Amino acid sequence: MLDDFFLRAMLAGLGLALVAGPLGSFVVWRRMAYFGDSTAHAAILGVALSLAFNFSIYAGTLTVALAMALLVTALVSRGQAMDTVLGVLAHSALAFGLVAISFVPSARVDLNAYLFGDILTVGRGDLALIWLGALAVLALLIWRWQNLLTATLNEELAMAAGIDPRIERLLLSVALAVVVALSIRIVGSLLISAMLIIPAAAARSLAGTPERMAANASLIACFSVMLGLGASLHLDTPAGPSIVAVAAVFFAIFFVFRRP
């Protein structure tokens, strides 16, 4: 019989995996991997603010992640180069976050948990928030799926169809910020992008349609969570990195055996 903490960890990971498939697919299609990294790095600043002012980690990371997403969107819309904006903001936010967290004595021991995740400490309240957030993002993606897909494939075609690509880009940025905030307890800020990108990249080899790729990415992410947690339990390895390592193995297998 599995312990309660392991079941909670499994359910939390599956909640993340469910939404990581479709959202990660858009990250891959739009080549937003660096954007995901930037938002995840900014989450450390949110952790520092949460600990300093004694409020929810989720609220702090979500606030900072949303601010990062909105700031990047605003700067890019004013003509700034995306890679330059992301490079400046990502490293600046991470640096300020690490400096700020050094002034919070209680956080120094726990820093690794926020960098690499500590899924085995997820509580019932965390589990409820993770699933509510994941289902909300999934509902948003389903609702806007066709518009998001059209804007991703061709922005000119989207505008001709009456779709504003800027709104769809902003919605994706907000969804990404929410998932980053949810994921920090599971895989940590340094591995969040990996959980979004690797299952989607692995599913690309199997995809016949965008919908199938998103569904396969979710399945790969779910199996990565289950096998990664199982490996962590039996091999006594860190849970978050173990999940990502299993996802990487799936990617390697599908890459080797993919159809030419």
GROMACS .gro file of C-alpha atoms in nm:
model
  260
    1MET     CA    1   0.000   0.000   0.000
    2LEU     CA    2   0.142   0.336  -0.100
    3ASP     CA    3   0.182   0.607   0.163
    4ASP     CA    4  -0.041   0.915   0.154
    5PHE     CA    5   0.249   1.147   0.073
    6PHE     CA    6   0.340   0.937  -0.232
    7LEU     CA    7  -0.020   0.933  -0.357
    8ARG     CA    8  -0.041   1.310  -0.318
    9ALA     CA    9   0.285   1.348  -0.508
   10MET     CA   10   0.156   1.122  -0.785
   11LEU     CA   11  -0.173   1.313  -0.815
   12ALA     CA   12   0.008   1.648  -0.815
   13GLY     CA   13   0.242   1.532  -1.089
   14LEU     CA   14  -0.044   1.398  -1.298
   15GLY     CA   15  -0.226   1.730  -1.262
   16LEU     CA   16   0.077   1.908  -1.405
   17ALA     CA   17   0.122   1.645  -1.676
   18LEU     CA   18  -0.237   1.684  -1.791
   19VAL     CA   19  -0.188   2.049  -1.882
   20ALA     CA   20   0.181   2.022  -1.978
   21GLY     CA   21   0.089   1.835  -2.297
   22PRO     CA   22  -0.123   2.094  -2.480
   23LEU     CA   23   0.055   2.397  -2.332
   24GLY     CA   24   0.396   2.247  -2.403
   25SER     CA   25   0.288   2.179  -2.760
   26PHE     CA   26   0.222   2.550  -2.811
   27VAL     CA   27   0.556   2.630  -2.648
   28VAL     CA   28   0.727   2.401  -2.902
   29TRP     CA   29   0.525   2.526  -3.200
   30ARG     CA   30   0.585   2.890  -3.115
   31ARG     CA   31   0.948   2.832  -3.015
   32MET     CA   32   0.877   2.981  -2.674
   33ALA     CA   33   1.122   2.761  -2.482
   34TYR     CA   34   1.330   3.059  -2.374
   35PHE     CA   35   1.014   3.241  -2.270
   36GLY     CA   36   0.931   2.948  -2.041
   37ASP     CA   37   1.278   2.960  -1.891
   38SER     CA   38   1.249   3.333  -1.829
   39THR     CA   39   0.914   3.298  -1.653
   40ALA     CA   40   1.043   3.008  -1.446
   41HIS     CA   41   1.357   3.199  -1.341
   42ALA     CA   42   1.142   3.493  -1.237
   43ALA     CA   43   0.951   3.258  -1.008
   44ILE     CA   44   1.247   3.257  -0.768
   45LEU     CA   45   1.191   3.628  -0.712
   46GLY     CA   46   0.828   3.543  -0.631
   47VAL     CA   47   0.945   3.284  -0.379
   48ALA     CA   48   1.169   3.540  -0.211
   49LEU     CA   49   0.885   3.795  -0.187
   50SER     CA   50   0.646   3.530  -0.053
   51LEU     CA   51   0.885   3.424   0.221
   52ALA     CA   52   0.982   3.780   0.310
   53PHE     CA   53   0.623   3.898   0.347
   54ASN     CA   54   0.482   3.568   0.474
   55PHE     CA   55   0.217   3.494   0.212
   56SER     CA   56   0.145   3.200  -0.019
   57ILE     CA   57   0.429   3.076  -0.239
   58TYR     CA   58   0.178   3.020  -0.517
   59ALA     CA   59   0.052   3.379  -0.494
   60GLY     CA   60   0.405   3.521  -0.500
   61THR     CA   61   0.528   3.312  -0.791
   62LEU     CA   62   0.207   3.368  -0.989
   63THR     CA   63   0.227   3.745  -0.937
   64VAL     CA   64   0.588   3.769  -1.051
   65ALA     CA   65   0.539   3.522  -1.338
   66LEU     CA   66   0.239   3.719  -1.465
   67ALA     CA   67   0.432   4.044  -1.434
   68MET     CA   68   0.718   3.891  -1.634
   69ALA     CA   69   0.479   3.765  -1.904
   70LEU     CA   70   0.305   4.102  -1.935
   71LEU     CA   71   0.633   4.294  -1.936
   72VAL     CA   72   0.783   4.074  -2.209
   73THR     CA   73   0.467   4.107  -2.419
   74ALA     CA   74   0.468   4.486  -2.380
   75LEU     CA   75   0.838   4.525  -2.467
   76VAL     CA   76   0.818   4.297  -2.770
   77SER     CA   77   0.510   4.479  -2.900
   78ARG     CA   78   0.718   4.800  -2.890
   79GLY     CA   79   0.974   4.653  -3.127
   80GLN     CA   80   1.230   4.508  -2.887
   81ALA     CA   81   1.396   4.185  -2.997
   82MET     CA   82   1.240   3.887  -2.818
   83ASP     CA   83   1.566   3.704  -2.743
   84THR     CA   84   1.728   4.019  -2.604
   85VAL     CA   85   1.430   4.104  -2.382
   86LEU     CA   86   1.410   3.749  -2.250
   87GLY     CA   87   1.783   3.731  -2.187
   88VAL     CA   88   1.787   4.055  -1.988
   89LEU     CA   89   1.471   3.988  -1.787
   90ALA     CA   90   1.535   3.619  -1.718
   91HIS     CA   91   1.882   3.662  -1.577
   92SER     CA   92   1.793   3.985  -1.397
   93ALA     CA   93   1.490   3.830  -1.227
   94LEU     CA   94   1.688   3.521  -1.124
   95ALA     CA   95   1.974   3.733  -0.989
   96PHE     CA   96   1.742   3.962  -0.792
   97GLY     CA   97   1.552   3.659  -0.665
   98LEU     CA   98   1.866   3.484  -0.540
   99VAL     CA   99   1.991   3.804  -0.378
  100ALA     CA  100   1.653   3.871  -0.216
  101ILE     CA  101   1.617   3.515  -0.088
  102SER     CA  102   1.956   3.539   0.084
  103PHE     CA  103   1.803   3.798   0.319
  104VAL     CA  104   1.537   3.548   0.432
  105PRO     CA  105   1.710   3.315   0.683
  106SER     CA  106   1.434   3.055   0.681
  107ALA     CA  107   1.466   3.011   0.303
  108ARG     CA  108   1.835   2.933   0.283
  109VAL     CA  109   1.794   2.566   0.370
  110ASP     CA  110   1.492   2.526   0.143
  111LEU     CA  111   1.632   2.693  -0.170
  112ASN     CA  112   1.698   2.362  -0.346
  113ALA     CA  113   1.332   2.271  -0.303
  114TYR     CA  114   1.232   2.578  -0.505
  115LEU     CA  115   1.505   2.530  -0.765
  116PHE     CA  116   1.453   2.156  -0.821
  117GLY     CA  117   1.114   2.092  -0.664
  118ASP     CA  118   1.004   1.880  -0.370
  119ILE     CA  119   0.695   1.700  -0.491
  120LEU     CA  120   0.695   1.459  -0.195
  121THR     CA  121   0.605   1.744   0.042
  122VAL     CA  122   0.288   1.840  -0.147
  123GLY     CA  123  -0.006   1.869   0.094
  124ARG     CA  124  -0.381   1.841   0.042
  125GLY     CA  125  -0.417   2.218  -0.001
  126ASP     CA  126  -0.134   2.222  -0.256
  127LEU     CA  127  -0.300   1.934  -0.440
  128ALA     CA  128  -0.632   2.117  -0.462
  129LEU     CA  129  -0.464   2.434  -0.595
  130ILE     CA  130  -0.259   2.241  -0.850
  131TRP     CA  131  -0.564   2.062  -0.992
  132LEU     CA  132  -0.784   2.372  -0.991
  133GLY     CA  133  -0.515   2.572  -1.170
  134ALA     CA  134  -0.436   2.292  -1.415
  135LEU     CA  135  -0.804   2.241  -1.504
  136ALA     CA  136  -0.852   2.618  -1.545
  137VAL     CA  137  -0.557   2.640  -1.788
  138LEU     CA  138  -0.675   2.329  -1.971
  139ALA     CA  139  -1.025   2.478  -2.005
  140LEU     CA  140  -0.873   2.800  -2.141
  141LEU     CA  141  -0.669   2.610  -2.400
  142ILE     CA  142  -0.969   2.404  -2.511
  143TRP     CA  143  -1.185   2.718  -2.535
  144ARG     CA  144  -0.930   2.909  -2.742
  145TRP     CA  145  -0.777   2.609  -2.921
  146GLN     CA  146  -0.870   2.698  -3.278
  147ASN     CA  147  -0.781   3.066  -3.236
  148LEU     CA  148  -0.451   2.982  -3.070
  149LEU     CA  149  -0.369   2.729  -3.340
  150THR     CA  150  -0.452   2.969  -3.623
  151ALA     CA  151  -0.247   3.249  -3.466
  152THR     CA  152   0.043   3.006  -3.419
  153LEU     CA  153   0.038   2.879  -3.776
  154ASN     CA  154   0.003   3.217  -3.950
  155GLU     CA  155  -0.058   3.553  -3.786
  156GLU     CA  156  -0.166   3.716  -4.113
  157LEU     CA  157  -0.422   3.440  -4.169
  158ALA     CA  158  -0.540   3.487  -3.811
  159MET     CA  159  -0.593   3.860  -3.861
  160ALA     CA  160  -0.781   3.792  -4.185
  161ALA     CA  161  -1.009   3.561  -3.985
  162GLY     CA  162  -1.073   3.833  -3.728
  163ILE     CA  163  -0.836   3.688  -3.466
  164ASP     CA  164  -0.598   3.923  -3.284
  165PRO     CA  165  -0.263   3.736  -3.251
  166ARG     CA  166  -0.159   3.966  -2.966
  167ILE     CA  167  -0.451   3.853  -2.752
  168GLU     CA  168  -0.376   3.486  -2.821
  169ARG     CA  169  -0.007   3.544  -2.740
  170LEU     CA  170  -0.105   3.714  -2.415
  171LEU     CA  171  -0.341   3.429  -2.319
  172LEU     CA  172  -0.061   3.177  -2.375
  173SER     CA  173   0.173   3.389  -2.164
  174VAL     CA  174  -0.081   3.402  -1.880
  175ALA     CA  175  -0.140   3.025  -1.904
  176LEU     CA  176   0.235   2.967  -1.892
  177ALA     CA  177   0.268   3.190  -1.586
  178VAL     CA  178  -0.004   2.994  -1.404
  179VAL     CA  179   0.160   2.660  -1.483
  180VAL     CA  180   0.499   2.792  -1.367
  181ALA     CA  181   0.342   2.897  -1.035
  182LEU     CA  182   0.179   2.555  -0.996
  183SER     CA  183   0.493   2.364  -1.089
  184ILE     CA  184   0.743   2.520  -0.853
  185ARG     CA  185   0.662   2.271  -0.576
  186ILE     CA  186   0.671   1.976  -0.817
  187VAL     CA  187   0.979   2.011  -1.038
  188GLY     CA  188   1.122   2.349  -0.929
  189SER     CA  189   1.195   2.662  -1.127
  190LEU     CA  190   1.495   2.517  -1.311
  191LEU     CA  191   1.306   2.215  -1.447
  192ILE     CA  192   0.963   2.360  -1.529
  193SER     CA  193   1.047   2.433  -1.892
  194ALA     CA  194   1.180   2.080  -1.932
  195MET     CA  195   0.844   1.932  -1.832
  196LEU     CA  196   0.671   2.154  -2.086
  197ILE     CA  197   0.913   2.103  -2.373
  198ILE     CA  198   1.042   1.745  -2.352
  199PRO     CA  199   0.708   1.554  -2.359
  200ALA     CA  200   0.581   1.779  -2.641
  201ALA     CA  201   0.905   1.734  -2.837
  202ALA     CA  202   0.883   1.357  -2.788
  203ALA     CA  203   0.519   1.355  -2.902
  204ARG     CA  204   0.610   1.542  -3.218
  205SER     CA  205   0.751   1.221  -3.365
  206LEU     CA  206   0.414   1.048  -3.316
  207ALA     CA  207   0.185   1.332  -3.419
  208GLY     CA  208  -0.044   1.324  -3.719
  209THR     CA  209  -0.246   1.626  -3.609
  210PRO     CA  210  -0.194   1.906  -3.355
  211GLU     CA  211  -0.462   1.755  -3.131
  212ARG     CA  212  -0.294   1.415  -3.137
  213MET     CA  213   0.041   1.570  -3.054
  214ALA     CA  214  -0.109   1.750  -2.753
  215ALA     CA  215  -0.280   1.432  -2.631
  216ASN     CA  216   0.036   1.221  -2.678
  217ALA     CA  217   0.242   1.486  -2.497
  218SER     CA  218   0.007   1.461  -2.198
  219LEU     CA  219   0.036   1.082  -2.198
  220ILE     CA  220   0.416   1.096  -2.213
  221ALA     CA  221   0.418   1.351  -1.931
  222CYS     CA  222   0.187   1.128  -1.721
  223PHE     CA  223   0.407   0.822  -1.773
  224SER     CA  224   0.714   1.033  -1.693
  225VAL     CA  225   0.558   1.134  -1.362
  226MET     CA  226   0.462   0.779  -1.266
  227LEU     CA  227   0.790   0.617  -1.371
  228GLY     CA  228   0.999   0.903  -1.236
  229LEU     CA  229   0.834   0.887  -0.895
  230GLY     CA  230   0.868   0.510  -0.894
  231ALA     CA  231   1.238   0.537  -0.974
  232SER     CA  232   1.278   0.802  -0.705
  233LEU     CA  233   1.113   0.576  -0.448
  234HIS     CA  234   1.322   0.269  -0.529
  235LEU     CA  235   1.654   0.433  -0.615
  236ASP     CA  236   1.637   0.715  -0.358
  237THR     CA  237   1.693   0.983  -0.622
  238PRO     CA  238   1.545   1.338  -0.628
  239ALA     CA  239   1.184   1.319  -0.746
  240GLY     CA  240   1.169   1.626  -0.974
  241PRO     CA  241   1.488   1.552  -1.168
  242SER     CA  242   1.388   1.183  -1.191
  243ILE     CA  243   1.061   1.280  -1.362
  244VAL     CA  244   1.243   1.499  -1.612
  245ALA     CA  245   1.506   1.229  -1.672
  246VAL     CA  246   1.236   0.975  -1.760
  247ALA     CA  247   1.079   1.229  -1.999
  248ALA     CA  248   1.421   1.270  -2.162
  249VAL     CA  249   1.448   0.892  -2.206
  250PHE     CA  250   1.108   0.890  -2.380
  251PHE     CA  251   1.229   1.168  -2.610
  252ALA     CA  252   1.545   0.971  -2.696
  253ILE     CA  253   1.347   0.653  -2.768
  254PHE     CA  254   1.093   0.825  -2.993
  255PHE     CA  255   1.370   1.019  -3.168
  256VAL     CA  256   1.565   0.703  -3.249
  257PHE     CA  257   1.263   0.507  -3.371
  258ARG     CA  258   1.073   0.786  -3.541
  259ARG     CA  259   0.966   0.748  -3.900
  260PRO     CA  260   1.189   0.926  -4.154
   0.00000   0.00000   0.00000
